[in-house]
Amino acid sequence: DAEITQSPRHKITETGRQVTLACHQTWNHNNMFWYRQDLGHGLRLIHYSYGVQDTNKGEVSDGYSVSRSNTEDLPLTLESAASSQTSVYFCASSPGQASNTGELFFGEGSRLTVL
Amino acid sequence: AQSVTQPDIHITVSEGASLELRCNYSYGATPYLFWYVQSPGQGLQLLLKYFSGDTLVQGIKGFEAEFKRSQSSFNLRKPSVHWSDAAEYFCAVGASGGATNKLIFGTGTLLAVQP
C-alpha cells in the first residue's frame, strides 16, 4: 500500500545543532507539506512544495528550510535548532492534479525536543 | 486570507450522548471544508469533506457535518458518541480546488468521553 513515512519519530537535540526530519511518500503526489503542531495553535504550515524543485514558505517558515529534489521526498531542515522549535512535526501530501480537492494525507509525526 | 475558528478548546460528553463540534471559517468564495481526527500519538485522518452539492455530508465512523453558508459554519455532529471517539478534532479550509490547493487548520477541539 502507498504511504507516507516520517523519520525519526522522536529526536532530542541541543540548541544550535542542525536537524533534518525526513518525509517520504509513495503515492507519487506532486504536493507535499510540513506542519508543526503546538498546544493552542493547532497545525501551522511551515513550508510546502508543488513539485520537484519547487518550494514555498508557509506562515511559520523562519528557521526552517526544505528542498525537493525528487517527487517522493521533502526533508525539513532546522539550520540551528532553538528551544522554540520543540514541537511535533507532520508531513502531508496531496495529489496536485486539477481535480485536487486539497485533501491531505498525513504521516504519523516526528516529535522534536530541543534542549 | 482564509482562516478557521474552533471556539471550543475542550469538550467532555458522556458515552451515548450526542455531539456537536463547532467550526467557523472566513473565506470570500465557496470554500473546501474538511474535518480531520487525531488519535493520541497518531497522524491526522480525514473524517469528511465538503466542496459542492448537498450541504449535509456524511463521513466515516458515523460522523456528519453541515455546511451553512449564511453562518460561515461547518459543524461536526454525531448522534451517539462512543468511548473510542475520544480524540482531537480539526476543522480545515482550502482556498479552492486545483493542483495548488493548501489547507489552513483551526486550533482543534479535544474531545473527552465519560463512561
mmCIF file of C-alpha atoms in Angstrom:
data_model
loop_
_atom_site.group_PDB
_atom_site.id
_atom_site.type_symbol
_atom_site.label_atom_id
_atom_site.label_comp_id
_atom_site.label_asym_id
_atom_site.label_seq_id
_atom_site.Cartn_x
_atom_site.Cartn_y
_atom_site.Cartn_z
ATOM 1 C CA ASP A 1 0.000 0.000 0.000
ATOM 2 C CA ALA A 2 1.114 3.530 -0.724
ATOM 3 C CA GLU A 3 2.034 5.509 2.336
ATOM 4 C CA ILE A 4 3.846 8.483 3.812
ATOM 5 C CA THR A 5 6.578 7.900 6.378
ATOM 6 C CA GLN A 6 8.460 10.244 8.640
ATOM 7 C CA SER A 7 11.792 9.700 10.381
ATOM 8 C CA PRO A 8 12.904 9.883 13.035
ATOM 9 C CA ARG A 9 9.689 9.578 15.045
ATOM 10 C CA HIS A 10 11.388 11.004 18.119
ATOM 11 C CA LYS A 11 14.503 13.134 18.402
ATOM 12 C CA ILE A 12 16.215 15.078 21.150
ATOM 13 C CA THR A 13 18.830 17.625 20.161
ATOM 14 C CA GLU A 14 20.677 20.587 21.578
ATOM 15 C CA THR A 15 20.280 24.262 20.835
ATOM 16 C CA GLY A 16 22.321 25.332 17.822
ATOM 17 C CA ARG A 17 22.577 21.931 16.151
ATOM 18 C CA GLN A 18 21.334 21.259 12.652
ATOM 19 C CA VAL A 19 18.471 18.787 12.436
ATOM 20 C CA THR A 20 16.833 17.173 9.430
ATOM 21 C CA LEU A 21 13.451 15.461 9.517
ATOM 22 C CA ALA A 22 12.761 13.117 6.637
ATOM 23 C CA CYS A 23 9.467 12.653 4.814
ATOM 24 C CA HIS A 24 8.945 10.034 2.119
ATOM 25 C CA GLN A 25 5.720 9.281 0.237
ATOM 26 C CA THR A 26 4.993 6.523 -2.225
ATOM 27 C CA TRP A 27 1.736 7.911 -3.672
ATOM 28 C CA ASN A 28 3.572 9.856 -6.380
ATOM 29 C CA HIS A 29 1.852 13.011 -5.119
ATOM 30 C CA ASN A 30 3.039 16.312 -6.519
ATOM 31 C CA ASN A 31 2.199 18.369 -3.411
ATOM 32 C CA MET A 32 3.974 17.965 -0.088
ATOM 33 C CA PHE A 33 3.649 19.988 3.106
ATOM 34 C CA TRP A 34 5.259 20.379 6.509
ATOM 35 C CA TYR A 35 3.190 21.467 9.508
ATOM 36 C CA ARG A 36 4.071 21.904 13.144
ATOM 37 C CA GLN A 37 1.575 21.190 15.901
ATOM 38 C CA ASP A 38 1.641 23.078 19.184
ATOM 39 C CA LEU A 39 -0.869 23.388 22.012
ATOM 40 C CA GLY A 40 -3.206 26.282 21.420
ATOM 41 C CA HIS A 41 -2.052 26.774 17.830
ATOM 42 C CA GLY A 42 -3.277 23.670 16.049
ATOM 43 C CA LEU A 43 -1.342 22.923 12.880
ATOM 44 C CA ARG A 44 0.643 25.690 11.278
ATOM 45 C CA LEU A 45 2.155 25.471 7.819
ATOM 46 C CA ILE A 46 5.949 25.707 7.676
ATOM 47 C CA HIS A 47 6.881 25.023 4.035
ATOM 48 C CA TYR A 48 5.294 23.361 1.059
ATOM 49 C CA SER A 49 6.149 22.172 -2.419
ATOM 50 C CA TYR A 50 4.045 21.742 -5.552
ATOM 51 C CA GLY A 51 6.611 19.670 -7.405
ATOM 52 C CA VAL A 52 10.275 18.927 -7.965
ATOM 53 C CA GLN A 53 12.490 21.982 -7.487
ATOM 54 C CA ASP A 54 9.507 23.995 -6.171
ATOM 55 C CA THR A 55 9.424 25.200 -2.548
ATOM 56 C CA ASN A 56 7.330 27.855 -0.819
ATOM 57 C CA LYS A 57 7.240 29.459 2.614
ATOM 58 C CA GLY A 58 4.285 28.946 4.918
ATOM 59 C CA GLU A 59 3.170 31.055 7.859
ATOM 60 C CA VAL A 60 5.968 29.938 10.252
ATOM 61 C CA SER A 61 8.956 29.360 7.979
ATOM 62 C CA ASP A 62 11.673 31.274 9.882
ATOM 63 C CA GLY A 63 14.478 28.928 10.952
ATOM 64 C CA TYR A 64 13.385 26.131 8.595
ATOM 65 C CA SER A 65 14.260 25.119 5.058
ATOM 66 C CA VAL A 66 13.192 22.412 2.616
ATOM 67 C CA SER A 67 14.398 21.075 -0.698
ATOM 68 C CA ARG A 68 12.596 18.966 -3.290
ATOM 69 C CA SER A 69 14.967 17.013 -5.496
ATOM 70 C CA ASN A 70 12.507 14.222 -6.355
ATOM 71 C CA THR A 71 8.773 13.550 -6.125
ATOM 72 C CA GLU A 72 8.942 11.217 -3.129
ATOM 73 C CA ASP A 73 10.909 13.241 -0.550
ATOM 74 C CA LEU A 74 10.643 16.599 1.202
ATOM 75 C CA PRO A 75 13.191 16.813 4.039
ATOM 76 C CA LEU A 76 12.765 19.591 6.588
ATOM 77 C CA THR A 77 15.957 21.139 7.960
ATOM 78 C CA LEU A 78 16.350 23.233 11.079
ATOM 79 C CA GLU A 79 19.608 25.083 10.410
ATOM 80 C CA SER A 80 20.276 25.974 14.055
ATOM 81 C CA ALA A 81 17.740 24.427 16.392
ATOM 82 C CA ALA A 82 16.111 26.636 19.023
ATOM 83 C CA SER A 83 14.005 25.699 22.045
ATOM 84 C CA SER A 84 11.032 27.401 20.380
ATOM 85 C CA GLN A 85 11.199 24.712 17.705
ATOM 86 C CA THR A 86 10.330 21.970 20.175
ATOM 87 C CA SER A 87 7.153 20.615 18.613
ATOM 88 C CA VAL A 88 5.510 17.760 16.783
ATOM 89 C CA TYR A 89 6.097 17.951 13.048
ATOM 90 C CA PHE A 90 3.748 16.480 10.469
ATOM 91 C CA CYS A 91 4.429 15.853 6.831
ATOM 92 C CA ALA A 92 1.495 15.584 4.433
ATOM 93 C CA SER A 93 0.890 15.177 0.726
ATOM 94 C CA SER A 94 -1.874 15.662 -1.832
ATOM 95 C CA PRO A 95 -2.216 14.625 -5.471
ATOM 96 C CA GLY A 96 -1.746 18.023 -7.079
ATOM 97 C CA GLN A 97 -3.932 17.476 -10.093
ATOM 98 C CA ALA A 98 -6.613 19.780 -11.449
ATOM 99 C CA SER A 99 -9.292 17.716 -9.714
ATOM 100 C CA ASN A 100 -7.492 18.009 -6.384
ATOM 101 C CA THR A 101 -9.824 18.947 -3.543
ATOM 102 C CA GLY A 102 -6.960 19.718 -1.194
ATOM 103 C CA GLU A 103 -7.414 16.590 0.923
ATOM 104 C CA LEU A 104 -4.175 15.871 2.731
ATOM 105 C CA PHE A 105 -2.654 12.519 3.629
ATOM 106 C CA PHE A 106 -0.588 12.689 6.792
ATOM 107 C CA GLY A 107 2.432 10.941 8.206
ATOM 108 C CA GLU A 108 2.463 9.867 11.848
ATOM 109 C CA GLY A 109 4.547 12.796 13.019
ATOM 110 C CA SER A 110 8.033 13.465 14.368
ATOM 111 C CA ARG A 111 8.402 14.699 17.930
ATOM 112 C CA LEU A 112 11.388 17.016 18.267
ATOM 113 C CA THR A 113 12.761 18.243 21.584
ATOM 114 C CA VAL A 114 15.402 20.975 21.605
ATOM 115 C CA LEU A 115 17.253 21.274 24.903
ATOM 116 C CA ALA B 1 -6.997 35.495 3.752
ATOM 117 C CA GLN B 2 -8.809 32.373 4.786
ATOM 118 C CA SER B 3 -8.997 31.369 8.442
ATOM 119 C CA VAL B 4 -10.717 28.815 10.658
ATOM 120 C CA THR B 5 -12.045 29.205 14.194
ATOM 121 C CA GLN B 6 -12.876 26.357 16.516
ATOM 122 C CA PRO B 7 -14.339 28.083 19.573
ATOM 123 C CA ASP B 8 -14.282 25.070 21.881
ATOM 124 C CA ILE B 9 -10.829 24.008 23.041
ATOM 125 C CA HIS B 10 -12.045 21.107 25.156
ATOM 126 C CA ILE B 11 -15.402 19.287 25.292
ATOM 127 C CA THR B 12 -16.490 16.429 27.537
ATOM 128 C CA VAL B 13 -19.535 14.309 26.715
ATOM 129 C CA SER B 14 -20.970 11.124 28.168
ATOM 130 C CA GLU B 15 -20.860 7.953 26.140
ATOM 131 C CA GLY B 16 -24.066 7.628 24.149
ATOM 132 C CA ALA B 17 -24.772 11.348 24.173
ATOM 133 C CA SER B 18 -24.919 13.443 21.033
ATOM 134 C CA LEU B 19 -22.020 15.613 19.940
ATOM 135 C CA GLU B 20 -21.611 18.843 18.034
ATOM 136 C CA LEU B 21 -18.225 20.439 17.406
ATOM 137 C CA ARG B 22 -18.244 23.969 16.064
ATOM 138 C CA CYS B 23 -16.227 25.343 13.169
ATOM 139 C CA ASN B 24 -16.437 28.795 11.603
ATOM 140 C CA TYR B 25 -14.442 29.839 8.591
ATOM 141 C CA SER B 26 -13.541 33.021 6.830
ATOM 142 C CA TYR B 27 -13.220 32.940 3.077
ATOM 143 C CA GLY B 28 -14.670 35.078 0.303
ATOM 144 C CA ALA B 29 -15.691 32.350 -2.103
ATOM 145 C CA THR B 30 -17.081 28.854 -1.691
ATOM 146 C CA PRO B 31 -14.561 27.040 0.459
ATOM 147 C CA TYR B 32 -13.421 23.485 0.508
ATOM 148 C CA LEU B 33 -14.024 22.270 4.082
ATOM 149 C CA PHE B 34 -12.636 19.320 5.967
ATOM 150 C CA TRP B 35 -12.792 17.638 9.339
ATOM 151 C CA TYR B 36 -9.822 15.572 10.499
ATOM 152 C CA VAL B 37 -9.433 13.450 13.627
ATOM 153 C CA GLN B 38 -6.208 12.796 15.503
ATOM 154 C CA SER B 39 -5.970 9.938 17.987
ATOM 155 C CA PRO B 40 -3.218 10.188 20.614
ATOM 156 C CA GLY B 41 0.239 9.727 19.105
ATOM 157 C CA GLN B 42 -1.142 9.406 15.600
ATOM 158 C CA GLY B 43 -1.313 11.440 12.445
ATOM 159 C CA LEU B 44 -4.485 13.051 11.165
ATOM 160 C CA GLN B 45 -7.204 11.040 9.467
ATOM 161 C CA LEU B 46 -9.864 12.536 7.226
ATOM 162 C CA LEU B 47 -13.400 12.233 8.642
ATOM 163 C CA LEU B 48 -15.292 14.021 5.886
ATOM 164 C CA LYS B 49 -15.105 16.826 3.369
ATOM 165 C CA TYR B 50 -17.341 19.285 1.558
ATOM 166 C CA PHE B 51 -16.673 21.035 -1.705
ATOM 167 C CA SER B 52 -20.004 21.166 -3.560
ATOM 168 C CA GLY B 53 -23.510 19.718 -3.729
ATOM 169 C CA ASP B 54 -25.521 18.565 -0.739
ATOM 170 C CA THR B 55 -24.667 20.694 2.270
ATOM 171 C CA LEU B 56 -25.028 17.750 4.657
ATOM 172 C CA VAL B 57 -22.092 15.411 4.234
ATOM 173 C CA GLN B 58 -21.574 12.002 5.745
ATOM 174 C CA GLY B 59 -18.220 10.745 6.875
ATOM 175 C CA ILE B 60 -16.589 7.766 8.449
ATOM 176 C CA LYS B 61 -17.316 6.479 11.971
ATOM 177 C CA GLY B 62 -20.884 7.789 11.903
ATOM 178 C CA PHE B 63 -19.947 11.479 11.734
ATOM 179 C CA GLU B 64 -21.705 14.099 9.625
ATOM 180 C CA ALA B 65 -21.252 17.813 9.049
ATOM 181 C CA GLU B 66 -23.448 20.546 7.650
ATOM 182 C CA PHE B 67 -22.204 23.458 5.575
ATOM 183 C CA LYS B 68 -24.145 26.657 6.308
ATOM 184 C CA ARG B 69 -23.007 29.457 4.051
ATOM 185 C CA SER B 70 -25.122 32.096 5.831
ATOM 186 C CA GLN B 71 -23.379 31.334 9.112
ATOM 187 C CA SER B 72 -19.934 30.534 7.644
ATOM 188 C CA SER B 73 -20.046 27.324 9.620
ATOM 189 C CA PHE B 74 -19.247 23.670 9.127
ATOM 190 C CA ASN B 75 -20.192 21.962 12.389
ATOM 191 C CA LEU B 76 -19.417 18.304 13.012
ATOM 192 C CA ARG B 77 -22.085 16.083 14.590
ATOM 193 C CA LYS B 78 -22.566 12.565 15.825
ATOM 194 C CA PRO B 79 -25.844 11.288 17.303
ATOM 195 C CA SER B 80 -24.285 8.864 19.812
ATOM 196 C CA VAL B 81 -20.680 9.114 20.939
ATOM 197 C CA HIS B 82 -18.554 6.042 21.631
ATOM 198 C CA TRP B 83 -15.590 5.924 24.008
ATOM 199 C CA SER B 84 -13.311 5.366 21.006
ATOM 200 C CA ASP B 85 -14.262 8.823 19.672
ATOM 201 C CA ALA B 86 -12.081 10.468 22.307
ATOM 202 C CA ALA B 87 -9.516 12.348 20.211
ATOM 203 C CA GLU B 88 -8.653 15.783 18.891
ATOM 204 C CA TYR B 89 -10.693 17.125 16.006
ATOM 205 C CA PHE B 90 -9.505 19.672 13.484
ATOM 206 C CA CYS B 91 -11.506 21.698 11.018
ATOM 207 C CA ALA B 92 -9.682 22.924 7.909
ATOM 208 C CA VAL B 93 -10.464 25.169 4.950
ATOM 209 C CA GLY B 94 -8.964 25.096 1.488
ATOM 210 C CA ALA B 95 -8.945 28.166 -0.718
ATOM 211 C CA SER B 96 -10.008 26.470 -3.912
ATOM 212 C CA GLY B 97 -9.662 23.343 -5.885
ATOM 213 C CA GLY B 98 -6.975 22.732 -8.390
ATOM 214 C CA ALA B 99 -3.467 21.481 -8.366
ATOM 215 C CA THR B 100 -2.045 24.024 -5.927
ATOM 216 C CA ASN B 101 -4.527 23.852 -3.090
ATOM 217 C CA LYS B 102 -3.368 24.011 0.519
ATOM 218 C CA LEU B 103 -5.253 23.820 3.800
ATOM 219 C CA ILE B 104 -5.476 26.126 6.790
ATOM 220 C CA PHE B 105 -6.347 24.416 10.070
ATOM 221 C CA GLY B 106 -8.198 25.508 13.170
ATOM 222 C CA THR B 107 -6.674 25.142 16.616
ATOM 223 C CA GLY B 108 -8.526 21.911 17.319
ATOM 224 C CA THR B 109 -11.112 20.652 19.822
ATOM 225 C CA LEU B 110 -10.114 17.971 22.291
ATOM 226 C CA LEU B 111 -12.973 15.563 22.955
ATOM 227 C CA ALA B 112 -13.140 13.551 26.168
ATOM 228 C CA VAL B 113 -15.774 10.832 26.584
ATOM 229 C CA GLN B 114 -17.054 9.904 30.033
ATOM 230 C CA PRO B 115 -18.278 6.341 30.656
#
